[in-house]
Short mmCIF file of C-alpha atoms in Angstrom, two decimals:
data_model
loop_
_atom_site.label_atom_id
_atom_site.label_comp_id
_atom_site.label_asym_id
_atom_site.label_seq_id
_atom_site.Cartn_x
_atom_site.Cartn_y
_atom_site.Cartn_z
CA UNK A 257 21.31 -33.79 20.96
CA UNK A 258 20.37 -31.66 23.80
CA UNK A 259 17.72 -28.75 24.00
CA UNK A 260 20.22 -25.83 23.83
CA UNK A 261 21.77 -27.28 20.69
CA UNK A 262 18.31 -27.89 19.04
CA UNK A 263 17.23 -24.47 19.97
CA UNK A 264 20.47 -22.75 18.45
CA UNK A 265 19.90 -24.85 15.24
CA UNK A 266 16.32 -23.62 15.18
CA UNK A 267 17.30 -20.03 15.59
CA UNK A 268 20.00 -20.11 12.99
CA UNK A 269 17.82 -22.01 10.28
CA UNK A 270 16.92 -19.48 7.72
CA UNK A 271 15.46 -21.78 5.09
CA UNK A 272 11.82 -20.37 5.35
CA UNK A 273 12.57 -16.68 5.52
CA UNK A 274 12.81 -16.14 1.67
CA UNK A 275 9.19 -16.90 1.09
CA UNK A 276 8.03 -14.77 4.02
CA UNK A 277 10.20 -11.89 2.84
CA UNK A 278 8.71 -12.14 -0.73
CA UNK A 279 5.25 -12.22 0.63
CA UNK A 280 5.89 -9.17 2.60
CA UNK A 281 7.48 -7.27 -0.27
CA UNK A 282 4.54 -8.42 -2.46
CA UNK A 283 2.05 -7.14 0.07
CA UNK A 284 3.88 -3.69 0.10
CA UNK A 285 3.98 -3.47 -3.74
CA UNK A 286 0.21 -4.34 -3.98
CA UNK A 287 -0.70 -1.86 -1.11
CA UNK A 288 1.31 0.93 -2.95
CA UNK A 289 -0.42 0.24 -6.29
CA UNK A 290 -3.84 0.33 -4.82
CA UNK A 291 -3.19 3.66 -3.21
CA UNK A 292 -1.65 5.08 -6.37
CA UNK A 293 -4.79 3.90 -8.55
CA UNK A 294 -7.21 5.30 -5.98
CA UNK A 295 -5.44 8.61 -5.91
CA UNK A 296 -5.31 8.52 -9.80
CA UNK A 297 -8.98 7.58 -9.91
CA UNK A 298 -9.97 10.56 -7.67
CA UNK A 299 -7.99 12.94 -9.83
CA UNK A 300 -9.30 11.70 -13.15
CA UNK A 301 -12.92 11.80 -11.69
CA UNK A 302 -12.43 15.45 -10.74
CA UNK A 303 -10.94 16.46 -14.13
CA UNK A 304 -13.82 14.56 -15.98
CA UNK A 305 -16.44 16.45 -13.81
CA UNK A 306 -14.75 19.81 -14.35
CA UNK A 307 -14.65 19.16 -18.13
CA UNK A 308 -18.34 18.10 -18.06
CA UNK A 309 -19.25 21.25 -16.36
CA UNK A 310 -17.36 23.40 -18.96
CA UNK A 311 -19.10 21.54 -21.79
CA UNK A 312 -22.45 22.53 -20.21
CA UNK A 313 -21.34 26.24 -20.24
CA UNK A 314 -19.99 26.61 -16.68
CA UNK A 315 -17.06 28.94 -16.41
CA UNK A 316 -14.44 26.66 -14.66
CA UNK A 317 -10.79 26.40 -14.66
CA UNK A 318 -9.95 22.82 -15.15
CA UNK A 319 -6.01 23.36 -15.12
CA UNK A 320 -5.80 22.71 -11.37
#
């Protein structure tokens, strides 16, 4: 077997690609979930702060 043939077989071999593809896809999903939960957490915190101010008698609009 010559070097050119070995190199061609190596390039055409796709046996390990699926695991790498799943790892990349999983990382993207986890990253998206983290971003969504961070955004949701900030919004929830601001709503709770606004409602707490309203309970304490402040005149605030918590519908935004």
